[in-house]
CSV table of C-alpha atoms and ligand atoms in Angstrom, one decimal:
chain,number,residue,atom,x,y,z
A,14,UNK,CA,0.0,0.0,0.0
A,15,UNK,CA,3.0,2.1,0.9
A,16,UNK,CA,4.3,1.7,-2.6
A,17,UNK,CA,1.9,4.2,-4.0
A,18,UNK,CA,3.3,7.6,-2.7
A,19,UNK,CA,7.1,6.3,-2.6
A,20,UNK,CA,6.5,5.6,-6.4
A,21,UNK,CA,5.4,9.4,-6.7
A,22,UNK,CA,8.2,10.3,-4.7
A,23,UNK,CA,10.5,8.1,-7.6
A,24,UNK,CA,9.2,9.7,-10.4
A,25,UNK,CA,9.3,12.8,-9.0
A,26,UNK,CA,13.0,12.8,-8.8
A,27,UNK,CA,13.8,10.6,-11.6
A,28,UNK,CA,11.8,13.3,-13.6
A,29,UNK,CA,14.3,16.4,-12.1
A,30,UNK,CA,17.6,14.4,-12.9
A,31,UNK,CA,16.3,14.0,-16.6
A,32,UNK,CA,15.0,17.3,-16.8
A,33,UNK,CA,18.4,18.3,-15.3
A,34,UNK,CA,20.5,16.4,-17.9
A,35,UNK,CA,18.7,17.3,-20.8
A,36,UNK,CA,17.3,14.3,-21.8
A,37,UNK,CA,13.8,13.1,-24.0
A,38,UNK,CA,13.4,10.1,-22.7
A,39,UNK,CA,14.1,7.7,-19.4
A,40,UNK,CA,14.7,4.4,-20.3
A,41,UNK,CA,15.7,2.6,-17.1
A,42,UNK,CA,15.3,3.3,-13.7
A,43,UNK,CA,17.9,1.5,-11.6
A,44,UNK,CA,17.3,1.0,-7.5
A,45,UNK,CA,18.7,-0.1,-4.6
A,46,UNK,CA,16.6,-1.7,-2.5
A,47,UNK,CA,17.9,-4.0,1.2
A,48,UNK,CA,15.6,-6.7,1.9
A,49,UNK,CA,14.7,-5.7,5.6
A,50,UNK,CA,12.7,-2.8,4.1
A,51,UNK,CA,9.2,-3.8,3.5
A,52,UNK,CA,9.1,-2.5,0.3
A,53,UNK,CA,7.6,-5.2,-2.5
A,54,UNK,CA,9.4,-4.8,-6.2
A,55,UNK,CA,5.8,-5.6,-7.9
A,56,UNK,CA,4.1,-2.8,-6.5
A,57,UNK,CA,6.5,-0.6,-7.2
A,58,UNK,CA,6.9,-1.7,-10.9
A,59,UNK,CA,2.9,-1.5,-11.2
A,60,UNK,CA,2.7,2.4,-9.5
A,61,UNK,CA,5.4,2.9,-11.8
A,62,UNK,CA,4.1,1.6,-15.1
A,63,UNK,CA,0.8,3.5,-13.8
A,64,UNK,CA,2.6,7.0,-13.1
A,65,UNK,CA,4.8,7.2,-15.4
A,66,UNK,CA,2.4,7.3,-18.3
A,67,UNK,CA,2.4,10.6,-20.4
A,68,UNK,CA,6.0,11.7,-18.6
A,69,UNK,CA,9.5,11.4,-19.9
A,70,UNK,CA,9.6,8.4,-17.9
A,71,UNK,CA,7.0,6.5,-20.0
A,72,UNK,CA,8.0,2.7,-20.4
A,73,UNK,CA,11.0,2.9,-18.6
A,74,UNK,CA,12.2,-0.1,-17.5
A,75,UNK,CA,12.4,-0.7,-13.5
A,76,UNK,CA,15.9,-2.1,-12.4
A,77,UNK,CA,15.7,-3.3,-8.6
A,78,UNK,CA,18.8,-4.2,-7.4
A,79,UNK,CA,18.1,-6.4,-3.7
A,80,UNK,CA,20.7,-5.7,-0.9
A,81,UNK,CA,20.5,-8.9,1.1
A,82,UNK,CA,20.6,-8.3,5.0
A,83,UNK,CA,24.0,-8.7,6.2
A,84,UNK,CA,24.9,-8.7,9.8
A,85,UNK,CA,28.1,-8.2,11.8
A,86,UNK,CA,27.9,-11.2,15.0
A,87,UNK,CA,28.2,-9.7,18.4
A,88,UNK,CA,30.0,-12.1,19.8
A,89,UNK,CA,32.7,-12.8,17.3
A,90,UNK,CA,32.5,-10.5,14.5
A,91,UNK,CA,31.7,-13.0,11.8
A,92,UNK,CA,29.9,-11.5,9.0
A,93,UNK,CA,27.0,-13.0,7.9
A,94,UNK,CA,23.8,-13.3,5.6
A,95,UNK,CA,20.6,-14.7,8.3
A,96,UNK,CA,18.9,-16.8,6.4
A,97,UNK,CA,15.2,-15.9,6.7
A,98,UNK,CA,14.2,-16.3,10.1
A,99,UNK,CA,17.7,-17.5,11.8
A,100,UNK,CA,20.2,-14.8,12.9
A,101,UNK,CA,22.2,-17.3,14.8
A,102,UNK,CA,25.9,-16.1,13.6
A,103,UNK,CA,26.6,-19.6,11.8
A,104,UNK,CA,30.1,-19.9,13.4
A,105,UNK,CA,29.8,-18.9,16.9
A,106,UNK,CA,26.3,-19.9,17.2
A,107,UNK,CA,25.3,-16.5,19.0
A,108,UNK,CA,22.2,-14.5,18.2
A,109,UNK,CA,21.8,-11.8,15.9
A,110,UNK,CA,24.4,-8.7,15.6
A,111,UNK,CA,24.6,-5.5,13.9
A,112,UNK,CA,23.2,-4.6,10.7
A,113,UNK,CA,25.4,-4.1,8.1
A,114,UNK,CA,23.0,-4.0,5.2
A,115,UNK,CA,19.5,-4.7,4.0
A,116,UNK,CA,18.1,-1.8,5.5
A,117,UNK,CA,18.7,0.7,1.7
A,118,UNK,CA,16.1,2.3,-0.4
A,119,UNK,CA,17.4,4.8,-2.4
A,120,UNK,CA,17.3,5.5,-6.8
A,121,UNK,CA,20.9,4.7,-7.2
A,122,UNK,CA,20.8,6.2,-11.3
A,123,UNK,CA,18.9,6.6,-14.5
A,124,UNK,CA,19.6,5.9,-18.2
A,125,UNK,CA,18.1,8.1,-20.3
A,126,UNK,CA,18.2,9.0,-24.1
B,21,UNK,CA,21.4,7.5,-33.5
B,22,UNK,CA,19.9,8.4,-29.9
B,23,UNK,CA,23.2,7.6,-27.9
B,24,UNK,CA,22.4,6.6,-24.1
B,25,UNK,CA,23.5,8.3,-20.9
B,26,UNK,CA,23.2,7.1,-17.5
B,27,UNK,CA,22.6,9.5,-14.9
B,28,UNK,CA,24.2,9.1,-11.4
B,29,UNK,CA,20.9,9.7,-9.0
B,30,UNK,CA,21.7,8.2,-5.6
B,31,UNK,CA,18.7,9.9,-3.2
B,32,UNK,CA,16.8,8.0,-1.3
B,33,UNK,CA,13.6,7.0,-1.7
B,34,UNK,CA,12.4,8.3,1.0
B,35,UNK,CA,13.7,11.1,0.8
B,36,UNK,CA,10.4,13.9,0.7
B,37,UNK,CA,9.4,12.3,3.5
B,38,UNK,CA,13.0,12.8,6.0
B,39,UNK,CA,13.2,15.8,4.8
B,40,UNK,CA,9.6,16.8,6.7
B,41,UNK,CA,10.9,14.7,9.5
B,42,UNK,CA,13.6,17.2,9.8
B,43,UNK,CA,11.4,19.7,10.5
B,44,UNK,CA,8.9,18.2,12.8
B,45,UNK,CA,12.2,17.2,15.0
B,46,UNK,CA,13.2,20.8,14.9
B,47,UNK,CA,9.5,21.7,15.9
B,48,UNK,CA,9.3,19.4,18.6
B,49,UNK,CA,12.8,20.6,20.0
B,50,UNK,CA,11.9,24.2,20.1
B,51,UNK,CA,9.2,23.4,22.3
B,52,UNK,CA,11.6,21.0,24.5
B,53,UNK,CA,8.7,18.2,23.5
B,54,UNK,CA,10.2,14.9,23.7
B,55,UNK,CA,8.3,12.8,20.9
B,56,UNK,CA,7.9,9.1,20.7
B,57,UNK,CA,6.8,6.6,17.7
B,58,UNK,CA,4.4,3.8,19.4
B,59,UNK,CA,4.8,1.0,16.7
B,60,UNK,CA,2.2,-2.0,17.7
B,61,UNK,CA,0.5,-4.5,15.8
B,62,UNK,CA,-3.6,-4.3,16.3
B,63,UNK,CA,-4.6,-4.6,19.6
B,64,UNK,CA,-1.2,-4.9,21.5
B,65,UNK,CA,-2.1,-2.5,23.7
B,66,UNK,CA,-0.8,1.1,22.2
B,67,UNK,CA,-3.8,3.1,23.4
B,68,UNK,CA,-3.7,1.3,26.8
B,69,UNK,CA,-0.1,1.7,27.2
B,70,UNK,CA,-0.5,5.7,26.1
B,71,UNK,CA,-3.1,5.8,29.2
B,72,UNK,CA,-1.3,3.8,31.6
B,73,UNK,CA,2.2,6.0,31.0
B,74,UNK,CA,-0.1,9.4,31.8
B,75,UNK,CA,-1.3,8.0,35.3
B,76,UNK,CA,2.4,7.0,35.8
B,77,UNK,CA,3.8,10.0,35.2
B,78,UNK,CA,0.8,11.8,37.3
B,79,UNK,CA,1.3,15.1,36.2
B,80,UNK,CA,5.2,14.9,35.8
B,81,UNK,CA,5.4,15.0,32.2
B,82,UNK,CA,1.8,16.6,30.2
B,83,UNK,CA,1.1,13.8,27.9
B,84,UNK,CA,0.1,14.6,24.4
B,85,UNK,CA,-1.0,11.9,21.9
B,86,UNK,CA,-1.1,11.8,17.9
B,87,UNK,CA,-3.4,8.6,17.3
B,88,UNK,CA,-2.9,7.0,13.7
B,89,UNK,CA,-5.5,4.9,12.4
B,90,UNK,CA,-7.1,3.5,9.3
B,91,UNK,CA,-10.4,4.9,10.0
B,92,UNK,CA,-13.2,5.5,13.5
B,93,UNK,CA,-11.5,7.6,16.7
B,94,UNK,CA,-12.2,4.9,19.6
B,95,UNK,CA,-8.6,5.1,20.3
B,96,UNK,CA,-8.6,8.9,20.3
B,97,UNK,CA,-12.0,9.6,22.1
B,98,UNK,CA,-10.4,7.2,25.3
B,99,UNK,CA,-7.2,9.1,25.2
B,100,UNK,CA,-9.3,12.7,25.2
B,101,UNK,CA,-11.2,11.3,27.9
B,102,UNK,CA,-8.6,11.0,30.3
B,103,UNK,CA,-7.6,14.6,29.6
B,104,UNK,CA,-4.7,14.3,27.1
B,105,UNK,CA,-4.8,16.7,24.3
B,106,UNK,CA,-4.9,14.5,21.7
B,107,UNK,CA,-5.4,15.1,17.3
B,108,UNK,CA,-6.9,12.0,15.3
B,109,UNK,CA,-5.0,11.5,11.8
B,110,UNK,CA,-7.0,9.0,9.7
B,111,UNK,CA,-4.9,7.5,7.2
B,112,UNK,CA,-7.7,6.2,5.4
B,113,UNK,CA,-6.2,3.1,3.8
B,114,UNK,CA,-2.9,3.6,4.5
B,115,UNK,CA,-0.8,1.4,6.5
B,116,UNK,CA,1.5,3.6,8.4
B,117,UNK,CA,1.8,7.4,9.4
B,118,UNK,CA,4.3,9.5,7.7
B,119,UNK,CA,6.1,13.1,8.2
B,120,UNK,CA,3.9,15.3,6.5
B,121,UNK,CA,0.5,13.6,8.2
B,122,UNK,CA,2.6,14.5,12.0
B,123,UNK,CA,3.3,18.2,10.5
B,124,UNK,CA,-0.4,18.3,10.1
B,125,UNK,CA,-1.4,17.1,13.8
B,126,UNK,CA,1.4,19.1,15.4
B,127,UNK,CA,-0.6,22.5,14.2
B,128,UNK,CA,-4.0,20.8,15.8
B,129,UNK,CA,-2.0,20.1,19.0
B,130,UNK,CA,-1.0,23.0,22.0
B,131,UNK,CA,2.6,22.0,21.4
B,132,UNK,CA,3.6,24.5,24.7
B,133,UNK,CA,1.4,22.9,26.9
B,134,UNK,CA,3.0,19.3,26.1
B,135,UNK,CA,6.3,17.6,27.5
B,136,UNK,CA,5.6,14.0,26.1
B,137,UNK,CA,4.1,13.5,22.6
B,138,UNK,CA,2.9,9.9,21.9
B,139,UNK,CA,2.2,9.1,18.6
B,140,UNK,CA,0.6,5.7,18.0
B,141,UNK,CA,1.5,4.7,14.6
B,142,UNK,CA,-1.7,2.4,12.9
B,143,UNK,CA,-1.4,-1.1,14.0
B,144,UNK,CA,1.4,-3.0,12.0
B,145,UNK,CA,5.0,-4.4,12.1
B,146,UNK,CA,5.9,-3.9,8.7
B,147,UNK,CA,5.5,0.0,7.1
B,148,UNK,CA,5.5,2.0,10.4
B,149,UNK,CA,9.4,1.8,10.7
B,150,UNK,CA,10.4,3.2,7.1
B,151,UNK,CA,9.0,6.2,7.6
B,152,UNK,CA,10.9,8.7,10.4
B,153,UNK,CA,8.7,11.2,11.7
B,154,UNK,CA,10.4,13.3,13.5
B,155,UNK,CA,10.6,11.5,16.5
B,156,UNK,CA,13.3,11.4,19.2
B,157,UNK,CA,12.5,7.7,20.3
B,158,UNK,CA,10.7,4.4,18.6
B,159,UNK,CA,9.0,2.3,20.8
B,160,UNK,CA,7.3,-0.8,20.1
B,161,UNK,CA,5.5,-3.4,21.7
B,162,UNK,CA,5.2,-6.8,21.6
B,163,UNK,CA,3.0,-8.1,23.7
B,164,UNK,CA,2.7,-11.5,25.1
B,165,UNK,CA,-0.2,-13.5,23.1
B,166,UNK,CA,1.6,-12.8,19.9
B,167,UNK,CA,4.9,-15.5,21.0
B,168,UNK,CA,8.3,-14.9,21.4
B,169,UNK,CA,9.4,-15.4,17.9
B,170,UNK,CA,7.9,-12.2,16.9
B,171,UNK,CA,11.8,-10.5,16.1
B,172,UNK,CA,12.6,-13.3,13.5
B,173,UNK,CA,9.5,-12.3,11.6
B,174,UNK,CA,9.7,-8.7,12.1
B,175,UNK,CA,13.5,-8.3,12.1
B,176,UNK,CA,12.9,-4.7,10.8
B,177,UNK,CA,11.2,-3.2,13.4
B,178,UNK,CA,12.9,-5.2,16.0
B,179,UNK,CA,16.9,-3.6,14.8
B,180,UNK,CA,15.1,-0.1,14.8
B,181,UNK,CA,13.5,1.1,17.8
B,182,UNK,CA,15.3,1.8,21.2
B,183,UNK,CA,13.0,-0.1,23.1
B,184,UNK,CA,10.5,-2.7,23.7
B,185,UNK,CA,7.7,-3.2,25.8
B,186,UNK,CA,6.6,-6.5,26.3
B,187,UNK,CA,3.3,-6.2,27.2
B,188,UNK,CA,0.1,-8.4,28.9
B,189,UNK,CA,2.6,-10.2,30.9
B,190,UNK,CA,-0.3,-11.3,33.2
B,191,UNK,CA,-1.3,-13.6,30.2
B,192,UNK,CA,2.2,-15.5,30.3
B,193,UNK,CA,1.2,-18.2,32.5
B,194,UNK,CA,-2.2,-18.7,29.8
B,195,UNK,CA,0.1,-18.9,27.1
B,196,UNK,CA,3.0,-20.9,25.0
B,197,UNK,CA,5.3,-17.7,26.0
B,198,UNK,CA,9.0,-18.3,26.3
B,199,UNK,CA,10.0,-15.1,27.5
B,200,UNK,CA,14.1,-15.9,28.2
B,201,UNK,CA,13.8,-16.6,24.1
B,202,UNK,CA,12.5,-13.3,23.4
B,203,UNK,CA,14.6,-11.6,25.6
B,204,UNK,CA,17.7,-13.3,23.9
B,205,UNK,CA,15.9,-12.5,20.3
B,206,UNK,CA,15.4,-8.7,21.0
B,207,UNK,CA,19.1,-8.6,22.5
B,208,UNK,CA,20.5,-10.5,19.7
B,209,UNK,CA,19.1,-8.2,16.8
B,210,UNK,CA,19.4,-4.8,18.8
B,211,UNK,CA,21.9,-5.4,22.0
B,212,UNK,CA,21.3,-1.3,22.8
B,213,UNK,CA,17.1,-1.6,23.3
B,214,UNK,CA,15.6,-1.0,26.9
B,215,UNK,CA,12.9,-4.2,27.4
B,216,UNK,CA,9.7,-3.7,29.6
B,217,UNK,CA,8.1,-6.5,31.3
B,218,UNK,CA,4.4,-4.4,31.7
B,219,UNK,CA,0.8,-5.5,32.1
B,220,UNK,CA,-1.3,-2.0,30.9
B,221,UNK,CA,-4.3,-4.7,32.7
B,222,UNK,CA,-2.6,-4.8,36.4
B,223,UNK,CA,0.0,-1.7,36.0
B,224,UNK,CA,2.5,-4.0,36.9
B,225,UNK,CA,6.2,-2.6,35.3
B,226,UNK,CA,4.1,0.6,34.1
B,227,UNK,CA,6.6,2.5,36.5
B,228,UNK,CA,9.9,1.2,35.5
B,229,UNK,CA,8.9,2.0,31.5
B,230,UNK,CA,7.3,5.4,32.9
B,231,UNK,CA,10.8,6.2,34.7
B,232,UNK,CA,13.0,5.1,31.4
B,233,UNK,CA,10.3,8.1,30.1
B,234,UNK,CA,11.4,10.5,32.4
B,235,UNK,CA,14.9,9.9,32.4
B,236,UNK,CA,15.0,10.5,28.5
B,237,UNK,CA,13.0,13.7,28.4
B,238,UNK,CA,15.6,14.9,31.4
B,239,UNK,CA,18.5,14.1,29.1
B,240,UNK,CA,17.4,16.2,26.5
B,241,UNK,CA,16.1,19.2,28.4
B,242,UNK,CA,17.7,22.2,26.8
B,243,UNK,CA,21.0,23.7,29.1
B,244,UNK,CA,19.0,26.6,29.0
B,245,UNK,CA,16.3,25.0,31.1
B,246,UNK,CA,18.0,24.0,34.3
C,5,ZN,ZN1,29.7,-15.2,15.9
């Protein structure tokens, strides 16, 4: 549900950069996206398809790039990928640790034409 | 030939939204309001909690309450009742509140007459904790019937906030509730979060979470204030 407004908020600023570099067209939108964030790629791609119509970014093709969570063990250092619902560091055995990644949204560039 | 160009970008997507959040924080600081984020799923006991913490304080800290929901104001009419100055948002569909909905409330709300601003985000684990609001502190709760292995569902919420109330501990004896395990879940994802043991039902541990409360909005008081 969320998707709707973030997906304004994407065009919005995929629109300026265009604008900004002179261009006709957008043809790929490329983002960054960590899987801790609740963000789902299929909403986004059909706000996108839906928003985008009649704007330079018509058609554009959505590129989500996934950030897998990564943690940091607090115990031992180890870093590590939890796989779904275990964070137990998989050579200490503790639980959980810092978060290293997973946790990014952000438009990372654009192609344009 | 069209040639192509890519365009380095790198904003976040959230970006519109922090931005707002910026200024609420700056808001609430002016006023020396220390604000809080009550993340909950339905019916863990946000509103109760928000209730309980204003008897606690007992005057110490004037409560004022934002209360986020998909639609109706039960939630809001029970907080106004008890004599906390509270504004409604109704989301209206949407799962979560965001800046721009709290920079709304804030003009609703007599920001000098409040100390403590509870917001109590709409009931879910998921969206609430993408979008900052301006708040100092997140606070969620997880309360007893929903089992300790909430944090390995939620993980997001769980690495976010800086604490956790664990609440309706007076229905652990009822219940298949392992509290040691989530104790050592919360710990594990987010080793710097103050836990509450509370029951809003008996008041039991209301006074420890109420004194974290208090010790927070002390720590931020402006110099100036003393
Ligand atoms: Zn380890």
């Amino acid at each position: 549900m969320h998707e709707l407004p973030v997906t304004e908020q994407i065009i919005k600023v995929v629109l300026e950069h265009a604008r900004k570099a002179d261009a006709h067209r957008v043809v790929q939108v490329n983002l960054v996206i960590g899987d801790l964030t609740s963000f789902v790629d299929e909403s986004i791609q059909f706000y996108f398809d839906f928003l985008a119509r009649g704007t330079e970014a018509e058609g554009a093709a959505l590129h989500i790039r996934r950030m897998p969570a990564r943690v940091r063990c607090h115990a031992c250092q180890h870093e590590f990928a939890p796989d779904g619902v275990d964070w137990r560091c998989p050579r200490c055995g503790n639980l959980g640790g810092e978060v290293l990644s997973g946790r990014e949204s952000y438009i990372e560039s654009i192609e344009v034409e | 030939m069209k040639t192509m160009r890519k365009v380095e970008v790198v904003t976040d997507i959230l970006n519109a939204n922090d931005q707002i959040a910026q200024e609420n924080a700056a808001t609430l600081k002016a006023h020396g309001i220390l604000s809080v984020n009550l993340m909950a799923s339905p019916g863990a006991g946000k509103t109760s909690l928000i209730l309980q913490t204003a008897r606690a304080l007992n005057g110490r800290l004037r409560l004022g309450a934002i209360e986020g929901d998909v639609a109706s104001r039960v939630d809001a009419d029970k907080v106004a009742a008890a004599g906390i100055p509270v504004v409604q948002i109704n989301t209206g569909g949407a799962c979560h509140l965001d800046a721009p909905m709290i920079r709304q409330a804030l003009r609703a709300l007599p920001l000098d007459e409040i100390d403590l601003l509870i917001v109590e985000n709409v009931g879910n684990l998921i969206c609430p904790v993408e979008f900052r609001l301006g708040e100092a502190l997140r606070v969620m709760i997880a309360s007893v019937p929903e089992g300790h292995d909430k944090p390995y569902k939620y993980p997001g919420i769980f690495t976010a906030v800086e604490a956790v109330v664990i609440n309706k501990m007076d229905l652990a004896p009822y219940v298949e509730f392992d509290l040691t395990a989530l104790r050592e879940a919360i710990r594990g994802m987010n080793r710097d979060a103050a836990i509450f043991e509370v029951s809003c039902r008996t008041g039991e541990g209301i006074g420890e979470w109420a004194e974290w409360l208090w010790g927070q909005w002390q720590a931020r008081r402006a110099p100036s204030a003393r």
